[in-house]
Coordinates of C-alpha atoms in Angstrom, one line a residue:
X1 CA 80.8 -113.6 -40.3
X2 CA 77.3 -114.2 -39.0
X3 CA 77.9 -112.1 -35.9
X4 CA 79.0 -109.5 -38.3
X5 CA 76.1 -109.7 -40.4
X6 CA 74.0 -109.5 -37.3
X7 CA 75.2 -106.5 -36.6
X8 CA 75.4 -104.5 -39.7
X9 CA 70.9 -106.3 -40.0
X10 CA 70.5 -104.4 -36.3
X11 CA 72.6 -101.1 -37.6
X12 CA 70.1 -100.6 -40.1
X13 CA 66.9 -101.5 -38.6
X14 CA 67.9 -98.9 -35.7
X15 CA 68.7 -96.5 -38.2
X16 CA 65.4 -97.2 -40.2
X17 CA 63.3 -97.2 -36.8
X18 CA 65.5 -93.7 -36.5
X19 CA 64.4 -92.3 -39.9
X20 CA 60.9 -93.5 -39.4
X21 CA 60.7 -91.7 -35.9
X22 CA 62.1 -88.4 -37.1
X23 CA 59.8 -88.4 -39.6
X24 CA 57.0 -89.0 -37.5
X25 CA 58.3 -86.3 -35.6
X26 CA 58.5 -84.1 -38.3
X27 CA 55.7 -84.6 -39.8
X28 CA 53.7 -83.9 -36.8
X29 CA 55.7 -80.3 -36.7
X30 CA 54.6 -79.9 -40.0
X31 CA 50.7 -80.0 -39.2
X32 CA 51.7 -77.6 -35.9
X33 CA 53.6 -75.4 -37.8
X34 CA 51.8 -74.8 -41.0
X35 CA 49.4 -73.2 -39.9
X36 CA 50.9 -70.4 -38.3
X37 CA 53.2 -70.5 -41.9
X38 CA 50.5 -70.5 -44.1
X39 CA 49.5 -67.4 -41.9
X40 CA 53.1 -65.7 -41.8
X41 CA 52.0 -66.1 -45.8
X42 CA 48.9 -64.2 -46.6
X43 CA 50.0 -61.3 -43.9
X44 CA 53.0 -60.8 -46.2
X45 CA 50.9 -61.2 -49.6
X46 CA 47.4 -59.5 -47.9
X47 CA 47.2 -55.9 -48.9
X48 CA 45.2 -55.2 -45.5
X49 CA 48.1 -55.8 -43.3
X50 CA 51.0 -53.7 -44.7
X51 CA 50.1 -50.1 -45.7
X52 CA 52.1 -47.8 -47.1
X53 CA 51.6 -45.4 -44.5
X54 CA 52.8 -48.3 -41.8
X55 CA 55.4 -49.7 -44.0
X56 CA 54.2 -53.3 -42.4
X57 CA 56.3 -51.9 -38.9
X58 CA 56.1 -53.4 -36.3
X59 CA 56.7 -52.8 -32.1
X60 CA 59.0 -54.6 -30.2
X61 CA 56.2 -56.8 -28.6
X62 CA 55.2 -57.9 -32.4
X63 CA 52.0 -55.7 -32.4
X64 CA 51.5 -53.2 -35.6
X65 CA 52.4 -49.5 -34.7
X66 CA 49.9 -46.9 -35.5
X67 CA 50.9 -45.1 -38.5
X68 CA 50.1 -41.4 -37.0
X69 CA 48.5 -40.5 -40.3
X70 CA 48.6 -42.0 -43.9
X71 CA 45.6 -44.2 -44.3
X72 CA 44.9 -43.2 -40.8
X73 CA 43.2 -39.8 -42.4
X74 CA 40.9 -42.3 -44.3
X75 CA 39.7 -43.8 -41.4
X76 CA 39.4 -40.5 -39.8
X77 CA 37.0 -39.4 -43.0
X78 CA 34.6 -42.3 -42.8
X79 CA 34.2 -42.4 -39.2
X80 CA 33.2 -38.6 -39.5
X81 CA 30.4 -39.8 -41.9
X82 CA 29.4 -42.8 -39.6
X83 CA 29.3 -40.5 -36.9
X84 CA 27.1 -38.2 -38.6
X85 CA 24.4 -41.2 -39.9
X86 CA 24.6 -42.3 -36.0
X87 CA 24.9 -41.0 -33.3
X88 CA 23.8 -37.9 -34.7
X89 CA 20.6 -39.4 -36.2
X90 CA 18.4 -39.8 -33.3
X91 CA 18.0 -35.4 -33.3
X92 CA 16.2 -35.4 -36.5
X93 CA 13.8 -37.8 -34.5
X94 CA 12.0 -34.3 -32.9
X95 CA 11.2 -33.7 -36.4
X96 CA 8.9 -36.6 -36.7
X97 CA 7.8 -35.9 -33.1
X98 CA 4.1 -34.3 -33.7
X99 CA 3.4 -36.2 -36.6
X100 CA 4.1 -39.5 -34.8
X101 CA 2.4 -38.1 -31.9
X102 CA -0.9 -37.6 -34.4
X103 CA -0.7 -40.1 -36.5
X104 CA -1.0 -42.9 -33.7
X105 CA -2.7 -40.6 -31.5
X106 CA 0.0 -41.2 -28.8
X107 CA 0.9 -38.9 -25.5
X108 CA 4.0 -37.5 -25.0
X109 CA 5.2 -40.5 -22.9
X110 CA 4.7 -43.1 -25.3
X111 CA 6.0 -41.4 -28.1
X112 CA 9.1 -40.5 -27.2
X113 CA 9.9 -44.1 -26.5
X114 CA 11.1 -44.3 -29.6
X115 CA 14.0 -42.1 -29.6
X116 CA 14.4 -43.6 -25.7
X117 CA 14.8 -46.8 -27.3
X118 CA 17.4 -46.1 -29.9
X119 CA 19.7 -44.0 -28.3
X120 CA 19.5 -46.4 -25.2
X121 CA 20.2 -49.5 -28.0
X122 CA 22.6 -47.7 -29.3
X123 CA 24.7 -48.0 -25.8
X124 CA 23.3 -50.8 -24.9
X125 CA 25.1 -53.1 -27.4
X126 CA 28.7 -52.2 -26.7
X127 CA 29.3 -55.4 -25.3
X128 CA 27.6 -57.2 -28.0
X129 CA 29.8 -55.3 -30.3
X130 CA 32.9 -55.9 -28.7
X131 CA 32.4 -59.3 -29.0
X132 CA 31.5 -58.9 -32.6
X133 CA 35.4 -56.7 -32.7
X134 CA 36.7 -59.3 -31.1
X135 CA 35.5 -62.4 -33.8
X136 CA 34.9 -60.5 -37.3
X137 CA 37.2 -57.5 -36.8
X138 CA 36.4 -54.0 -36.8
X139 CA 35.6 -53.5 -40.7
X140 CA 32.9 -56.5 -40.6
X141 CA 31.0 -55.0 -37.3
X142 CA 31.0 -52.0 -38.9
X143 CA 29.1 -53.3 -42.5
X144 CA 26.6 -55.4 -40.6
X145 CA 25.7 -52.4 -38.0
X146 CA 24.9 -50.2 -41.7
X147 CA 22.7 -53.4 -42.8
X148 CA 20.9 -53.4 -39.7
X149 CA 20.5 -49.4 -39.3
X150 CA 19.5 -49.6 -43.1
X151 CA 17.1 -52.2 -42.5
X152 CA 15.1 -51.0 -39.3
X153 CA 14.5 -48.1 -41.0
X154 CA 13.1 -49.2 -44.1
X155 CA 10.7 -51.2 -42.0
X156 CA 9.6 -48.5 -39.8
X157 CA 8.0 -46.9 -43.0
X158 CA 5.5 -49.9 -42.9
X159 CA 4.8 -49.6 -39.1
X160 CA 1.2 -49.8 -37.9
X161 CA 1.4 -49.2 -34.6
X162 CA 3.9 -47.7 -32.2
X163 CA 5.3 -51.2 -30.7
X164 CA 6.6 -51.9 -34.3
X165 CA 7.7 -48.8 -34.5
X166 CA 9.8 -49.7 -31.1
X167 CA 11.3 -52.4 -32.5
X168 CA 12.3 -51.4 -36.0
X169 CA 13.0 -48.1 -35.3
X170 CA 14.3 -48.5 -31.9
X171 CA 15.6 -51.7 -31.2
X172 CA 16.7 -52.9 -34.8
X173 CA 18.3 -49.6 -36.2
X174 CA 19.5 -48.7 -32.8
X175 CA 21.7 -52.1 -32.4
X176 CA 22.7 -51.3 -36.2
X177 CA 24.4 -47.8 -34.9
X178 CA 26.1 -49.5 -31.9
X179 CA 28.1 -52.0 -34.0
X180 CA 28.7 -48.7 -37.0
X181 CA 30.2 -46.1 -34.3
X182 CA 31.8 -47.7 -31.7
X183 CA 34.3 -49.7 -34.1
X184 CA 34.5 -46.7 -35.9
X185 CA 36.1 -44.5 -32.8
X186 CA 38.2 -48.1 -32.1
X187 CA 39.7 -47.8 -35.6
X188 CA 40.7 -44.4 -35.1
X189 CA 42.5 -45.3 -31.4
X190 CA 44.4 -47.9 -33.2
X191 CA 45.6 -45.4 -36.3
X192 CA 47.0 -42.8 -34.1
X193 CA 48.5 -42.5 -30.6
X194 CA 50.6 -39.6 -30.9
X195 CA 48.5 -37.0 -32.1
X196 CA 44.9 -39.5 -30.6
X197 CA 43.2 -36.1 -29.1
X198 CA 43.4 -34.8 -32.2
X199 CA 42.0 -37.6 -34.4
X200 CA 39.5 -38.0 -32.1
X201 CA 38.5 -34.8 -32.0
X202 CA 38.3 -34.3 -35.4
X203 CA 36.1 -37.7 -35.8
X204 CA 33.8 -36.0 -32.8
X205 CA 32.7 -33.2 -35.6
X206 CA 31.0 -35.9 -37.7
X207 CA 28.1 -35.8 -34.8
X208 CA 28.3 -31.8 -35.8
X209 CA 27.6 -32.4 -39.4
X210 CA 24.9 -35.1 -39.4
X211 CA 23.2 -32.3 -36.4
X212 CA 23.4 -29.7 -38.6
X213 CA 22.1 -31.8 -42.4
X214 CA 20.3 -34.3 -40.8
X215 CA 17.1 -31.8 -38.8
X216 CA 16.6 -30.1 -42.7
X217 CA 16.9 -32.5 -44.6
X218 CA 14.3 -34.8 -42.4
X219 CA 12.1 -31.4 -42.4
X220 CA 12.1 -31.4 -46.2
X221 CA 11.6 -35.0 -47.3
X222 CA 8.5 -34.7 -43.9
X223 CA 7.2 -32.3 -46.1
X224 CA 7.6 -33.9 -49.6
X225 CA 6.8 -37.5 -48.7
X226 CA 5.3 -37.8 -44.9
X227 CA 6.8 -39.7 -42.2
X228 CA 6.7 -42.8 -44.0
X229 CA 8.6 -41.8 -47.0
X230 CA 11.1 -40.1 -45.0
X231 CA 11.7 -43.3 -42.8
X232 CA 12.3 -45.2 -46.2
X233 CA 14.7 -42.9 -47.7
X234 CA 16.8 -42.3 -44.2
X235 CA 17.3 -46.3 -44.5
X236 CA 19.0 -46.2 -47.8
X237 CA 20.9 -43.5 -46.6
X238 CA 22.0 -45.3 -43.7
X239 CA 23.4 -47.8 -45.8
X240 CA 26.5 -45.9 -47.0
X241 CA 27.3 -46.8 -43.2
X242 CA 29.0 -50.0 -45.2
X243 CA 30.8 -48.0 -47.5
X244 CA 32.5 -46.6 -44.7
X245 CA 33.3 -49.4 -42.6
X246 CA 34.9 -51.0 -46.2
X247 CA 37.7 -48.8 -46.1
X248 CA 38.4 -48.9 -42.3
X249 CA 41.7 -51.2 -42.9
X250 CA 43.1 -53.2 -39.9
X251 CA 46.5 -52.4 -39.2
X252 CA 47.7 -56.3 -38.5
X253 CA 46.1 -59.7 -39.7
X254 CA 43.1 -61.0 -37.8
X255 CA 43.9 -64.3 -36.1
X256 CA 42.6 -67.4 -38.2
X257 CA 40.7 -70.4 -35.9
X258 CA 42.4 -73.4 -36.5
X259 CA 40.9 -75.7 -39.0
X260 CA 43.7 -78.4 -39.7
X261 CA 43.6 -81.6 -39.0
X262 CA 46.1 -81.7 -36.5
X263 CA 45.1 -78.8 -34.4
X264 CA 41.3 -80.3 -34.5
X265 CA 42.9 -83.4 -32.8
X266 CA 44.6 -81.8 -30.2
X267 CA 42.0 -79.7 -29.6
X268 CA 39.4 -83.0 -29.2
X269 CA 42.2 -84.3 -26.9
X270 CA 42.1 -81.5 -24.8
X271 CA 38.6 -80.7 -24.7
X272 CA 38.3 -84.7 -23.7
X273 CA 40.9 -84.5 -21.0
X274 CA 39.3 -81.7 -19.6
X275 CA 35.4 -83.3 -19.6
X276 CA 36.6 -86.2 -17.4
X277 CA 37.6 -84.0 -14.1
X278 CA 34.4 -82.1 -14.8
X279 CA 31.7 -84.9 -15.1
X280 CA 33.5 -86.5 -12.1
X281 CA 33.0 -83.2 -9.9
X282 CA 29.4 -83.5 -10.9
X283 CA 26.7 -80.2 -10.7
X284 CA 29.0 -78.2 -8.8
X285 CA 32.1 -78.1 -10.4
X286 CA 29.7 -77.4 -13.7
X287 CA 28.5 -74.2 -12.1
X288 CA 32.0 -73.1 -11.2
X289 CA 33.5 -73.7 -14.7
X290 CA 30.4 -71.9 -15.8
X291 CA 31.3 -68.5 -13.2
X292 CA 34.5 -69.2 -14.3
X293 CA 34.1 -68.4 -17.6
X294 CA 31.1 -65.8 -17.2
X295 CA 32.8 -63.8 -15.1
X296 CA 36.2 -63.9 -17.6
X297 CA 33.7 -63.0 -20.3
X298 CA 32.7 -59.9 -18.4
X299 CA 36.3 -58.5 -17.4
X300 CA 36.9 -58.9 -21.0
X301 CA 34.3 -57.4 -23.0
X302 CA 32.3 -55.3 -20.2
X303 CA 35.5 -54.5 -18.1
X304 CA 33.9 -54.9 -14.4
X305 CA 37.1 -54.9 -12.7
X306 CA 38.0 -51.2 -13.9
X307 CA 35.2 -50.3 -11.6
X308 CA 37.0 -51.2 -8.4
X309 CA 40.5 -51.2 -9.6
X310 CA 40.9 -48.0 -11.8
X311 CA 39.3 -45.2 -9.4
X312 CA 39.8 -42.5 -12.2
X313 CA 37.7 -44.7 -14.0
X314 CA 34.9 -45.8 -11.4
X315 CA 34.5 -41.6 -11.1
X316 CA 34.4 -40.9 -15.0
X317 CA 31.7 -43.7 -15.8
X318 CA 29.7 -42.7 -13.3
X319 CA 30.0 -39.0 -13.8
X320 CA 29.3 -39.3 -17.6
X321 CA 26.1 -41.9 -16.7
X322 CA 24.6 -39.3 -15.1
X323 CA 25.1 -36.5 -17.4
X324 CA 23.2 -38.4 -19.7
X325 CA 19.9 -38.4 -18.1
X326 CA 19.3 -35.2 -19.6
X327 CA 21.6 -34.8 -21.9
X328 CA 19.9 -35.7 -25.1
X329 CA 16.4 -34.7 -23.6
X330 CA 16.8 -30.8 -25.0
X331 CA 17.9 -32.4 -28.5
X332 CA 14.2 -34.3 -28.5
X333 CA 12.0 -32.1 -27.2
X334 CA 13.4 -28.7 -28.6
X335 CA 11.7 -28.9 -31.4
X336 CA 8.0 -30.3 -30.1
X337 CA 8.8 -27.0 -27.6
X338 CA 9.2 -23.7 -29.5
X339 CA 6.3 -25.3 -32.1
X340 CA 4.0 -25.7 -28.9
X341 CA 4.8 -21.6 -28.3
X342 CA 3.7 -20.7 -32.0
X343 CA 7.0 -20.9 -33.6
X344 CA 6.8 -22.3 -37.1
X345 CA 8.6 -26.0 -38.0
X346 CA 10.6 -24.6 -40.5
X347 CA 12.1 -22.2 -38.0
X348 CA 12.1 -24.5 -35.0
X349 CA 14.1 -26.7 -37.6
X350 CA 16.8 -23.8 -38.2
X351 CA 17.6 -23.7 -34.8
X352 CA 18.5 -27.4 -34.9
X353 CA 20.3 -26.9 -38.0
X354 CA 22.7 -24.1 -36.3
X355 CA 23.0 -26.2 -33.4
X356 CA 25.0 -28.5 -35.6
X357 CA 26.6 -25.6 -37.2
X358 CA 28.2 -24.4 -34.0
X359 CA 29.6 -28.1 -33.5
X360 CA 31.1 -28.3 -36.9
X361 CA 32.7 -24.5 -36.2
X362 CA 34.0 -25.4 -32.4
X363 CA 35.5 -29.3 -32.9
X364 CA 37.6 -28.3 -35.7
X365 CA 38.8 -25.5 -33.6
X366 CA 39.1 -27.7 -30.3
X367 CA 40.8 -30.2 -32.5
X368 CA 43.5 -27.8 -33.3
X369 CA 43.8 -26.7 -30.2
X370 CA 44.0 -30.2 -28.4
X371 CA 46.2 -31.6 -30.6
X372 CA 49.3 -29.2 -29.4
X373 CA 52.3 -30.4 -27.2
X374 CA 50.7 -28.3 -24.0
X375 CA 48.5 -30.6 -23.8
X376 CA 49.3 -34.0 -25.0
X377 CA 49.9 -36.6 -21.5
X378 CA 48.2 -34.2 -19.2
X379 CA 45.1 -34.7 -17.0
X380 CA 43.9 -31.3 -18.3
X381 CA 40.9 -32.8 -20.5
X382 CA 39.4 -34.7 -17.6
X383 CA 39.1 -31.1 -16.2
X384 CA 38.2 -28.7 -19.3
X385 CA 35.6 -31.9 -19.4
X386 CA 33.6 -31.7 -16.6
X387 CA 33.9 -27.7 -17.1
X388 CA 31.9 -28.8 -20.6
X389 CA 29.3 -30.3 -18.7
X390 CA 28.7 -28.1 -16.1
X391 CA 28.2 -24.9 -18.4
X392 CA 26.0 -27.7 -20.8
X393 CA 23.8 -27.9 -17.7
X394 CA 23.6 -25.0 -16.6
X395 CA 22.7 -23.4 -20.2
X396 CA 19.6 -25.5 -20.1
X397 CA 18.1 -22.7 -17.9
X398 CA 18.4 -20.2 -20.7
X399 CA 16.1 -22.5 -22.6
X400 CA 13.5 -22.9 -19.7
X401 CA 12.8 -18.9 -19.0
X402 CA 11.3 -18.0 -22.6
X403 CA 10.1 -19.7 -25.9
X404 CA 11.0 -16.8 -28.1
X405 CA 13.5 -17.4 -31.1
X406 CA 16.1 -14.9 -29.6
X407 CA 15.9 -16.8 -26.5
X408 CA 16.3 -20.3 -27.9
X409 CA 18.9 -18.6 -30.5
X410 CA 20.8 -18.0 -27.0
X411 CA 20.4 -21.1 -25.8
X412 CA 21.6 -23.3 -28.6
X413 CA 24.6 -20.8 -28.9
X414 CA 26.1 -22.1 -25.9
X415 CA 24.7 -25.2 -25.5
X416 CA 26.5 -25.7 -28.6
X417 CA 29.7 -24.7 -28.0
X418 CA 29.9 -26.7 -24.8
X419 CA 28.2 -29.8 -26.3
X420 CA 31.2 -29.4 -29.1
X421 CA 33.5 -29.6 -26.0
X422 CA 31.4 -32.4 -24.4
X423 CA 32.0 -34.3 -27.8
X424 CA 35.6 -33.7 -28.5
X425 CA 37.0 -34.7 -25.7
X426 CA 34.4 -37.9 -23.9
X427 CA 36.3 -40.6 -25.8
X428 CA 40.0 -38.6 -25.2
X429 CA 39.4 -38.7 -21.6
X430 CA 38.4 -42.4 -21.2
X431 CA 41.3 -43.1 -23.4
X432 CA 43.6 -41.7 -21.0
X433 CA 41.9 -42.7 -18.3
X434 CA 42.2 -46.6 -19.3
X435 CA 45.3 -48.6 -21.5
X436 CA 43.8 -48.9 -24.7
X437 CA 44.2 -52.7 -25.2
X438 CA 41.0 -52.0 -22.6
X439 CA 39.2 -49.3 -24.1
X440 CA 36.6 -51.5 -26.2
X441 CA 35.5 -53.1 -23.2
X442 CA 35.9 -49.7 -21.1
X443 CA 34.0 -48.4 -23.8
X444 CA 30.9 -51.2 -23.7
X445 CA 30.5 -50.8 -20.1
X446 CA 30.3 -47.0 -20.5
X447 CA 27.8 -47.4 -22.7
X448 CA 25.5 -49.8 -20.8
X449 CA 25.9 -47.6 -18.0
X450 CA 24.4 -44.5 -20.1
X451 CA 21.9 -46.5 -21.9
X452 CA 20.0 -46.8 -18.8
X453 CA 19.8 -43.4 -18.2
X454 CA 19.0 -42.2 -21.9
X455 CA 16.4 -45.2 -21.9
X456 CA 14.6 -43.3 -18.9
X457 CA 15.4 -39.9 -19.8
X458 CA 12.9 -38.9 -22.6
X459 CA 10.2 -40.9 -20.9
X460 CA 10.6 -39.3 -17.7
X461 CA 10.5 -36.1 -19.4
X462 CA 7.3 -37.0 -21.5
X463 CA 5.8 -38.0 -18.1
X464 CA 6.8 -34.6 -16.7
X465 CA 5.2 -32.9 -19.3
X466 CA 1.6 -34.8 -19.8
X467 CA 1.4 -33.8 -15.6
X468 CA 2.4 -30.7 -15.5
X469 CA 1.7 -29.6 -19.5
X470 CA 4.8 -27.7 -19.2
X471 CA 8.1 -28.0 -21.3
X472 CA 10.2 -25.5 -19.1
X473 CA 10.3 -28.0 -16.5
X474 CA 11.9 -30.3 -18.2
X475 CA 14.9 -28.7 -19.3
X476 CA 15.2 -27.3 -15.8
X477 CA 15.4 -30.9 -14.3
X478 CA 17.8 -31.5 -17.0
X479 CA 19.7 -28.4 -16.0
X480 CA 20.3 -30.1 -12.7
X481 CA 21.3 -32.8 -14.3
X482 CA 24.1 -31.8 -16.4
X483 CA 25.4 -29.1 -13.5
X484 CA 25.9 -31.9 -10.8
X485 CA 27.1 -34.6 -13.2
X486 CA 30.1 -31.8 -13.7
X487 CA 30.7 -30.8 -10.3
X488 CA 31.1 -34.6 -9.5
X489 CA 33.9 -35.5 -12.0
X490 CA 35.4 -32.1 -11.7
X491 CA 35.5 -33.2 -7.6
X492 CA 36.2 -36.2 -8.1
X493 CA 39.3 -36.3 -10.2
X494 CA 40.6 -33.3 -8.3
X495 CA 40.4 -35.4 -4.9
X496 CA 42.0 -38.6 -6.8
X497 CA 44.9 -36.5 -8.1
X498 CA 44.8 -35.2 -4.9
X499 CA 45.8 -38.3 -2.9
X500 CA 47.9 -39.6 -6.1
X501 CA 50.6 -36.4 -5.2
X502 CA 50.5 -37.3 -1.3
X503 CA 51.6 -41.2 -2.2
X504 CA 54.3 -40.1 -4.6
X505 CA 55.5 -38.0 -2.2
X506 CA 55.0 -40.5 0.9
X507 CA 57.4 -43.3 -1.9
X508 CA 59.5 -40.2 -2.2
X509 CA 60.2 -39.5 1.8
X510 CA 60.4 -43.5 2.2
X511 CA 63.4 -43.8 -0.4
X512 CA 65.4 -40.8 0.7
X513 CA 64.7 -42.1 4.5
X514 CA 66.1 -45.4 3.5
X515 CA 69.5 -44.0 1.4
X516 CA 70.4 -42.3 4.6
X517 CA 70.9 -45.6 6.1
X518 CA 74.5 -47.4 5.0
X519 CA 75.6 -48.1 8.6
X520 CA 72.9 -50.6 9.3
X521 CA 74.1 -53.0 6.1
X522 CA 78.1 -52.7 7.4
X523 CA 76.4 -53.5 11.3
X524 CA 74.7 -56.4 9.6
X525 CA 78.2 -57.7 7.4
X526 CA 79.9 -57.5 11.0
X527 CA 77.3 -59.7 13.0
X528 CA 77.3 -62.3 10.3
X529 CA 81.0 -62.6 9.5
X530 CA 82.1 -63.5 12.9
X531 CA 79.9 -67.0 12.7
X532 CA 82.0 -69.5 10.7
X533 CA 85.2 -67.8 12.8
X534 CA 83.4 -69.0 16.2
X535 CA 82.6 -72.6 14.8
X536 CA 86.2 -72.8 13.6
X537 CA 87.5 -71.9 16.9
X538 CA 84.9 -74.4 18.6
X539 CA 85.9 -77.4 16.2
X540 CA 90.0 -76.3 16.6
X541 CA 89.2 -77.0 20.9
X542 CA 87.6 -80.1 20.0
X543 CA 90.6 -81.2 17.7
X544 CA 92.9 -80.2 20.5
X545 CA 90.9 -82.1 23.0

């Protein structure tokens, strides 16, 4: 009886320990898994993630898919208006040109730091921004660049002195236009992926518009309220930047950080177990961890490695970096050069106002034309691209022979149309030049690139002309400019496609070399089938022996 009792007493405590264990166990699967429930749970609840234009599908990796329209034509519409309060803003700056120039009695070098500065900000920050992406999501970025923009404007009205006028205007509203556009042209990668070239085209024409509002309407409130007063009104307008980064839905839930109890353990235990190896290696295993994880930073947000593994690539950023040493120069000093000549403001503002005109008339029309099934999955834009640029360039001469409006009227006729050209396709072409799980960082290191050169453009031009008190000059140097940046990418990709036919051939030649060669394989079955026959005749003499 005792033994019996014994037993049943050791039954249960095992099955108690047992009960007790499993739910320890499961308990601990409940703080590791409740997270990622909790999560499964608001993406199925959250209007943000399941649109009707997506119907909450999904690929067969898990990722969203891009709806190819719906809600995707929102998108489209707001980043044609952040376009048009960005990128397209510094051109109304030439507006504001000679009355900055008087006002702080200024030379033609120092003031056009200002535009200098924001349009080189406004490149500058793509990484910044794609580390912002990367935290907050697209549709945060976008309302804090319109807060910023809005901001450094407003505050420019109170400037005293030109080195506040570089910071608010150039260095505060330009970092507020980096983090509006470039999530902007992000969202619009992610909506569409069939019909992309057109999308993107069509967003491009939001440049065209604020070109073509922005020059008369800056010319009217300069003439109503001064500098000043326009500065202050341009800031409120800048604000509707947040307006349009609200509606730019992601297509799938933004990843939560991990804030349970649980996960904070594991994540102490980790970050412990890992300290111990490091503060026994001492200094120098401190300063490789720290490489380490610099130099992941940078592949991931500024995408150094595309430079020497992606040649397409390396050419492209290289070509469009110089194209943009004088690229914006004619859009700043345009203005400042037919008024030098006699030409009146309102006139010389005209010409800036059918400058955008032509771009709203030609992206449309390039967007159309883009978007058909000729041309979708072809290398064809890389080319038609550089053909942009070199006829952009070489329209700059037009501009340099005469300051008469017929001239000039010539000049932004076809510096127009190819700038339309320019804009349609220079985020297609890095699109299909790079996987688009890469384009945000392929995108920030584009844009340091050309923020070096836009930063030394307009000075290098204002030093030009306080030398040589000539404007012609300078948009002949930016003639050679734009031409060569062309001829290089044209060259360059043709040279790269070039050698990409004579390897698929060479793979070709190897394979059909090596499918005329069966009797090798039947050689090498007869060698080796022989070998266990010998050592079976060797051990059958040593059994007879």
């Amino acid at each position: 009886m005792t033994e019996g009792v014994k037993i049943h007493q050791d039954a249960a405590t095992t099955s108690v320990s047992r009960s007790r264990t499993s739910s320890l166990e499961a308990a601990e699967t409940d703080l590791v898994s409740e997270e990622p429930d909790q999560e499964e749970e608001e993406s199925s609840s959250a209007p943000e993630v399941q649109h009707p234009s997506t119907g909450g599908a999904e690929d067969s990796g898990g990722g969203p898919v891009a709806p190819d329209g719906g809600w995707g034509w929102v998108v489209v519409a707001a980043t044609v208006l952040v376009l048009a309060m960005t990128l397209a803003f510094p051109s109304c700056i030439g507006i504001f040109y000679t009355d900055l120039q008087n006002d702080f009695q200024a030379s033609n070098t120092e003031t056009s730091w200002v535009p200098a500065i924001m349009i080189a900000v406004l490149h500058a920050c793509g990484p910044l921004c794609s580390v912002l992406v990367e935290c907050l999501g697209c549709r945060t970025t976008i309302i804090i660049g319109g807060i910023l923009s809005g901001l450094g404007m407003a505050a420019s009205s109170f400037a005293q002195t030109l080195e506040e006028l570089y910071i608010t205007a150039g260095i505060i509203t330009g970092m507020g236009f980096s983090l509006s556009f470039q999530p902007s042209i992000t969202m619009v990668g992610h909506y569409f992926v069939r019909r992309r070239a057109f999308a993107s085209a069509l967003s491009s024409t939001g440049t065209a518009l604020g070109m073509s509002i922005l020059p008369l309407l800056a010319n009217y409130l300069l003439s109503s309220f001064g500098w000043r007063g326009s500065f202050l009104v341009l800031g409120g307008i800048l604000l509707n930047c947040c307006v349009c980064g609200a509606v730019m839905r992601p297509l799938g839930a933004k990843p939560k950080m991990d804030t349970r109890t649980g996960q904070t353990n594991i994540h102490q235990l980790k970050t412990n177990c890992l300290s111990i190896p490091h503060e026994r290696e001492g200094l120098k295993g401190r300063l490789r961890a720290t490489l380490s994880t610099v130099m992941s930073f940078l592949s991931r947000h500024m995408a150094f490695d595309l430079l020497y593994s992606n040649p397409y690539f390396c050419a492209y950023a290289l070509g469009v970096s110089w194209m943009m040493l004088g690229f914006v120069v004619p859009l700043i000093y345009l203005v400042p050069y037919a008024t030098a000549y006699g030409m009146e403001q309102d006139r010389a503002a005209l010409l800036m106002a059918i400058l955008g005109l032509i771009n709203i008339t030609v992206r449309p029309a390039a967007a159309l034309v883009f978007g058909l099934p000729r041309f979708r999955g072809s290398h064809k834009f890389a080319y038609l691209f550089a053909s942009a640029v070199l006829i952009n360039g070489l329209s700059s001469c037009i501009c340099g022979t005469a300051a008469s409006f017929p001239v000039l009227l010539a000049y932004v006729i076809v510096f127009g149309f190819s700038m339309s050209l320019i804009g349609s396709l220079l985020f297609t072409v890095l699109m299909d030049t790079v996987e688009m799980s890469r384009f945000p960082s392929a995108l920030g290191l584009i844009s340091i690139m050309q923020s070096i050169m836009l930063l030394i453009g307009p000075p290098l031009a204002g030093m030009l002309v306080d030398s040589t008190r000539q404007y012609a000059y300078v948009f002949f140097a930016c003639s050679i400019s734009g031409s060569t940046a062309g001829l290089f990418i044209m060259l360059s990709f043709y040279w790269l496609d070039r050698q990409k036919d004579r390897e698929l051939k060479s793979s070709f030649t190897y394979k059909d070399t090596n499918a005329l060669k069966p009797s090798i394989k039947m050689t090498t079955d007869c060698d080796y089938s022989p070998v266990p026959l010998h050592s079976n005749s060797v051990r059958d003499m040593e059994t007879d022996v």
